[in-house]
């Protein structure tokens, strides 16, 4: 990756969880960072907690507002004169059954988790091509590799990210552009509390699997290691990672295992 002092990383969803932990990890390694999320005050808090806050710029954005993203990208580039790496981390989860979920909830999940990420990534594509260098690090989920009850829309959006960015890698490898897909399992964040329920309201409750998940700092270190090595795809989690291989070789067995666990 070369001298990190000259690398500029733009992180979405940086106001909490994995994005916040990743900000601290990259800041400690002297990367120049632009942090984005909807909540400006939380971004300011994250910036103030960094050891080198002068190397962090704040750029609030809402991924669901597609028409604002081209201008946001221009502002991000202006922060340090370029972008080397875009970390697509922003997103929202879901906890509701298909039969009772409002269709509007599915639209929101696709708009934020998939289309917003695609739209933002496309705004930087010409910049990356012009620089003959660029790197998309997209945080999907193990739910982008296999499914689980109560997460139908979330799984669908995360699966879609894999399809899109696999093609991005194929089409633009010749332009010096890299793609790394990171698939975390359970991580101790507010993802369950913020998850959308059947009517679109947040769940507001944590779950045991999330509470017992990995430390976000540990996950951030794994993401940076995968980014530096320019890995195609990496899985970060506990025993839930086995689901990727069960899906590939024993899909019927995975079906039974997931139904038996019935994690909500």
CSV table of C-alpha atoms in Angstrom, one decimal:
chain,number,residue,atom,x,y,z
A,1,UNK,CA,0.0,0.0,0.0
A,2,UNK,CA,3.0,2.3,0.3
A,3,UNK,CA,3.4,5.2,2.8
A,4,UNK,CA,0.1,5.5,4.7
A,5,UNK,CA,0.8,9.2,5.3
A,6,UNK,CA,-0.3,9.8,1.7
A,7,UNK,CA,-3.3,7.5,1.6
A,8,UNK,CA,-6.7,9.0,1.9
A,9,UNK,CA,-9.6,6.8,3.1
A,10,UNK,CA,-13.3,7.8,3.0
A,11,UNK,CA,-15.4,5.8,5.5
A,12,UNK,CA,-19.2,5.8,5.5
A,13,UNK,CA,-21.1,4.7,8.6
A,14,UNK,CA,-18.3,6.1,10.7
A,15,UNK,CA,-20.4,7.4,13.6
A,16,UNK,CA,-20.5,4.1,15.5
A,17,UNK,CA,-19.7,0.4,15.4
A,18,UNK,CA,-17.3,-1.0,12.9
A,19,UNK,CA,-16.9,2.3,11.1
A,20,UNK,CA,-16.0,4.1,14.3
A,21,UNK,CA,-13.5,1.4,15.3
A,22,UNK,CA,-12.0,1.5,11.8
A,23,UNK,CA,-11.5,5.3,12.0
A,24,UNK,CA,-9.5,4.9,15.2
A,25,UNK,CA,-7.4,2.1,13.7
A,26,UNK,CA,-6.6,3.9,10.5
A,27,UNK,CA,-6.0,7.2,12.3
A,28,UNK,CA,-3.4,5.4,14.6
A,29,UNK,CA,-1.7,4.2,11.4
A,30,UNK,CA,-1.5,7.8,10.1
A,31,UNK,CA,-4.0,7.5,7.2
A,32,UNK,CA,-5.8,10.7,6.2
A,33,UNK,CA,-9.5,10.0,6.8
A,34,UNK,CA,-12.8,11.4,5.8
A,35,UNK,CA,-15.6,10.2,8.0
A,36,UNK,CA,-19.3,10.2,6.9
A,37,UNK,CA,-22.7,9.4,8.4
A,38,UNK,CA,-26.0,11.1,9.0
A,39,UNK,CA,-25.3,12.3,12.6
A,40,UNK,CA,-22.9,15.2,12.6
A,41,UNK,CA,-22.5,15.3,16.4
A,42,UNK,CA,-21.5,11.7,16.5
A,43,UNK,CA,-18.9,12.3,13.8
A,44,UNK,CA,-17.5,15.2,15.8
A,45,UNK,CA,-17.3,12.9,18.8
A,46,UNK,CA,-15.4,10.3,16.8
A,47,UNK,CA,-13.0,12.9,15.4
A,48,UNK,CA,-12.3,14.3,18.9
A,49,UNK,CA,-11.4,10.8,20.2
A,50,UNK,CA,-8.8,10.2,17.5
A,51,UNK,CA,-5.2,10.5,18.5
A,52,UNK,CA,-4.5,12.6,15.4
A,53,UNK,CA,-7.8,14.6,14.8
A,54,UNK,CA,-6.0,17.0,12.4
A,55,UNK,CA,-5.9,14.1,10.0
A,56,UNK,CA,-9.6,13.6,10.0
A,57,UNK,CA,-12.3,15.5,8.0
A,58,UNK,CA,-16.0,15.3,8.7
A,59,UNK,CA,-18.5,15.1,5.8
A,60,UNK,CA,-22.1,14.2,6.8
A,61,UNK,CA,-24.2,12.4,4.2
A,62,UNK,CA,-27.3,10.3,3.8
A,63,UNK,CA,-26.9,7.4,1.4
A,64,UNK,CA,-30.6,7.3,0.7
A,65,UNK,CA,-30.4,10.8,-0.9
A,66,UNK,CA,-28.9,9.7,-4.2
A,67,UNK,CA,-29.1,13.1,-5.8
A,68,UNK,CA,-26.7,14.6,-3.2
A,69,UNK,CA,-24.0,12.0,-3.6
A,70,UNK,CA,-22.1,13.4,-6.6
A,71,UNK,CA,-21.7,16.8,-4.8
A,72,UNK,CA,-20.6,14.9,-1.6
A,73,UNK,CA,-18.0,13.1,-3.6
A,74,UNK,CA,-16.6,16.3,-4.9
A,75,UNK,CA,-16.4,17.7,-1.3
A,76,UNK,CA,-14.7,14.5,-0.2
A,77,UNK,CA,-12.0,14.8,-2.9
A,78,UNK,CA,-11.5,18.5,-2.0
A,79,UNK,CA,-10.7,17.5,1.7
A,80,UNK,CA,-7.3,16.2,0.8
A,81,UNK,CA,-7.1,16.5,-3.0
A,82,UNK,CA,-7.9,12.9,-3.7
A,83,UNK,CA,-9.5,9.7,-2.5
A,84,UNK,CA,-7.5,6.4,-2.5
A,85,UNK,CA,-9.9,4.1,-0.7
A,86,UNK,CA,-13.6,4.2,-0.2
A,87,UNK,CA,-14.9,2.1,2.7
A,88,UNK,CA,-18.6,1.3,2.1
A,89,UNK,CA,-19.6,0.6,5.6
A,90,UNK,CA,-23.0,2.4,6.2
A,91,UNK,CA,-26.1,0.3,6.4
A,92,UNK,CA,-29.1,-0.9,8.4
A,93,UNK,CA,-30.2,-4.3,9.4
A,94,UNK,CA,-33.7,-5.9,9.7
A,95,UNK,CA,-35.6,-8.1,12.2
A,96,UNK,CA,-39.0,-9.1,10.8
A,97,UNK,CA,-40.8,-12.0,9.0
A,98,UNK,CA,-41.5,-11.8,5.3
A,99,UNK,CA,-45.2,-12.3,5.8
A,100,UNK,CA,-45.6,-9.2,8.0
A,101,UNK,CA,-43.0,-6.9,6.6
A,102,UNK,CA,-44.3,-3.7,4.8
A,103,UNK,CA,-42.9,-3.5,1.2
A,104,UNK,CA,-41.7,0.0,2.1
A,105,UNK,CA,-39.2,-1.6,4.5
A,106,UNK,CA,-37.7,-3.6,1.7
A,107,UNK,CA,-37.4,-0.4,-0.4
A,108,UNK,CA,-35.5,1.3,2.4
A,109,UNK,CA,-33.2,-1.6,2.9
A,110,UNK,CA,-32.3,-1.7,-0.8
A,111,UNK,CA,-32.0,2.1,-1.0
A,112,UNK,CA,-29.5,2.3,1.9
A,113,UNK,CA,-27.7,-1.0,1.9
A,114,UNK,CA,-27.4,-1.5,-1.9
A,115,UNK,CA,-28.4,1.4,-4.2
A,116,UNK,CA,-26.9,4.1,-1.9
A,117,UNK,CA,-23.6,2.2,-1.8
A,118,UNK,CA,-23.7,1.6,-5.6
A,119,UNK,CA,-24.5,5.3,-6.2
A,120,UNK,CA,-21.7,6.6,-4.0
A,121,UNK,CA,-19.2,4.1,-5.5
A,122,UNK,CA,-20.1,5.2,-9.0
A,123,UNK,CA,-19.5,8.8,-8.2
A,124,UNK,CA,-15.8,8.0,-7.4
A,125,UNK,CA,-15.2,5.7,-10.4
A,126,UNK,CA,-14.1,8.3,-12.8
A,127,UNK,CA,-11.8,9.7,-10.1
A,128,UNK,CA,-10.2,6.3,-9.6
A,129,UNK,CA,-9.9,5.7,-13.3
A,130,UNK,CA,-8.3,9.1,-13.8
A,131,UNK,CA,-5.8,8.3,-11.1
A,132,UNK,CA,-5.2,4.8,-12.4
A,133,UNK,CA,-5.6,3.7,-8.8
A,134,UNK,CA,-8.5,3.1,-6.4
A,135,UNK,CA,-9.8,0.7,-3.9
A,136,UNK,CA,-13.4,-0.2,-2.9
A,137,UNK,CA,-13.6,-1.9,0.5
A,138,UNK,CA,-17.2,-2.9,0.9
A,139,UNK,CA,-18.4,-4.2,4.3
A,140,UNK,CA,-21.2,-6.6,3.5
A,141,UNK,CA,-22.0,-9.4,5.9
A,142,UNK,CA,-22.0,-13.2,6.2
A,143,UNK,CA,-25.7,-12.6,5.4
A,144,UNK,CA,-24.4,-11.7,2.0
A,145,UNK,CA,-23.3,-15.3,1.5
A,146,UNK,CA,-26.2,-17.2,3.1
A,147,UNK,CA,-29.6,-16.4,4.6
A,148,UNK,CA,-31.3,-16.4,8.0
A,149,UNK,CA,-34.9,-15.9,9.2
A,150,UNK,CA,-36.0,-12.3,10.1
A,151,UNK,CA,-33.4,-10.8,7.7
A,152,UNK,CA,-34.9,-11.4,4.2
A,153,UNK,CA,-34.5,-7.8,3.0
A,154,UNK,CA,-31.1,-7.4,4.6
A,155,UNK,CA,-29.8,-10.6,3.1
A,156,UNK,CA,-31.1,-9.7,-0.3
A,157,UNK,CA,-29.4,-6.3,-0.2
A,158,UNK,CA,-26.1,-7.8,1.0
A,159,UNK,CA,-26.2,-10.5,-1.6
A,160,UNK,CA,-26.7,-7.8,-4.3
A,161,UNK,CA,-23.5,-6.0,-3.1
A,162,UNK,CA,-21.5,-9.2,-3.8
A,163,UNK,CA,-22.8,-9.4,-7.3
A,164,UNK,CA,-22.2,-5.7,-8.1
A,165,UNK,CA,-18.7,-5.5,-6.7
A,166,UNK,CA,-17.5,-8.8,-8.2
A,167,UNK,CA,-18.3,-7.2,-11.6
A,168,UNK,CA,-16.7,-3.9,-10.6
A,169,UNK,CA,-13.5,-5.8,-9.9
A,170,UNK,CA,-13.7,-7.7,-13.2
A,171,UNK,CA,-14.4,-4.6,-15.3
A,172,UNK,CA,-11.9,-2.2,-13.7
A,173,UNK,CA,-9.0,-4.3,-12.6
A,174,UNK,CA,-7.3,-3.0,-15.9
A,175,UNK,CA,-7.7,0.5,-14.5
A,176,UNK,CA,-5.8,-0.2,-11.3
A,177,UNK,CA,-8.9,-0.5,-9.2
A,178,UNK,CA,-9.2,-3.1,-6.5
A,179,UNK,CA,-12.3,-4.5,-4.7
A,180,UNK,CA,-12.3,-6.1,-1.2
A,181,UNK,CA,-15.5,-7.5,0.2
A,182,UNK,CA,-15.5,-7.9,4.0
A,183,UNK,CA,-18.1,-10.2,5.5
A,184,UNK,CA,-18.5,-9.8,9.3
A,185,UNK,CA,-20.5,-12.1,11.4
A,186,UNK,CA,-21.8,-11.1,14.8
A,187,UNK,CA,-20.1,-7.9,16.1
A,188,UNK,CA,-20.8,-6.0,19.3
A,189,UNK,CA,-22.5,-2.9,17.7
A,190,UNK,CA,-25.9,-1.3,17.8
A,191,UNK,CA,-26.9,-3.1,14.5
A,192,UNK,CA,-29.7,-5.1,16.3
A,193,UNK,CA,-31.1,-2.1,18.1
A,194,UNK,CA,-31.2,-0.1,14.9
A,195,UNK,CA,-32.6,-2.9,12.8
A,196,UNK,CA,-35.9,-2.2,11.0
A,197,UNK,CA,-38.9,-4.1,12.1
A,198,UNK,CA,-42.0,-5.0,10.0
A,199,UNK,CA,-43.4,-1.5,10.0
A,200,UNK,CA,-40.0,0.2,9.5
A,201,UNK,CA,-39.5,1.3,13.1
A,202,UNK,CA,-36.2,0.3,14.9
A,203,UNK,CA,-36.2,-2.8,17.0
A,204,UNK,CA,-34.5,-0.9,19.9
A,205,UNK,CA,-33.5,-4.2,21.5
A,206,UNK,CA,-30.2,-6.0,21.4
A,207,UNK,CA,-29.9,-9.7,21.0
A,208,UNK,CA,-27.6,-12.3,22.6
A,209,UNK,CA,-25.7,-13.2,19.5
A,210,UNK,CA,-24.8,-9.5,18.9
A,211,UNK,CA,-23.9,-9.0,22.6
A,212,UNK,CA,-21.6,-12.0,22.4
A,213,UNK,CA,-20.1,-11.0,19.1
A,214,UNK,CA,-16.6,-9.8,18.2
A,215,UNK,CA,-15.1,-6.6,19.5
A,216,UNK,CA,-15.3,-3.9,16.8
A,217,UNK,CA,-11.6,-3.1,17.3
A,218,UNK,CA,-10.7,-6.7,16.5
A,219,UNK,CA,-12.8,-6.5,13.3
A,220,UNK,CA,-11.3,-3.2,12.3
A,221,UNK,CA,-7.8,-4.7,12.5
A,222,UNK,CA,-8.9,-7.6,10.3
A,223,UNK,CA,-10.4,-5.1,7.8
A,224,UNK,CA,-7.2,-3.1,7.6
A,225,UNK,CA,-5.2,-6.3,7.1
A,226,UNK,CA,-7.5,-7.4,4.2
A,227,UNK,CA,-7.3,-3.9,2.7
A,228,UNK,CA,-3.5,-3.7,2.8
A,229,UNK,CA,-3.3,-7.2,1.2
A,230,UNK,CA,-6.0,-6.2,-1.3
A,231,UNK,CA,-7.8,-9.4,-0.7
A,232,UNK,CA,-10.8,-10.3,-2.8
A,233,UNK,CA,-13.0,-11.4,0.0
A,234,UNK,CA,-12.6,-12.0,3.8
A,235,UNK,CA,-14.9,-13.5,6.4
A,236,UNK,CA,-14.7,-12.3,10.0
A,237,UNK,CA,-16.6,-14.0,12.8
A,238,UNK,CA,-16.9,-16.9,15.1
A,239,UNK,CA,-18.6,-20.3,14.3
A,240,UNK,CA,-21.1,-18.5,12.0
A,241,UNK,CA,-18.3,-18.3,9.4
A,242,UNK,CA,-18.8,-22.1,8.9
A,243,UNK,CA,-22.1,-21.2,7.2
A,244,UNK,CA,-20.2,-19.9,4.1
A,245,UNK,CA,-18.7,-23.4,3.5
A,246,UNK,CA,-21.9,-25.3,4.5
A,247,UNK,CA,-23.8,-23.2,1.9
A,248,UNK,CA,-21.2,-24.0,-0.8
A,249,UNK,CA,-21.0,-27.7,-0.2
A,250,UNK,CA,-23.9,-28.8,2.0
A,251,UNK,CA,-26.8,-26.3,1.5
A,252,UNK,CA,-29.5,-28.6,2.8
A,253,UNK,CA,-27.5,-29.1,6.0
A,254,UNK,CA,-27.0,-25.4,6.4
A,255,UNK,CA,-30.8,-25.0,6.0
A,256,UNK,CA,-31.4,-27.3,8.9
A,257,UNK,CA,-28.7,-25.8,11.1
A,258,UNK,CA,-30.0,-22.3,10.7
A,259,UNK,CA,-33.6,-23.3,11.3
A,260,UNK,CA,-32.5,-25.1,14.4
A,261,UNK,CA,-30.7,-22.1,15.8
A,262,UNK,CA,-33.5,-19.6,14.9
A,263,UNK,CA,-31.4,-16.6,15.9
A,264,UNK,CA,-33.5,-13.4,15.9
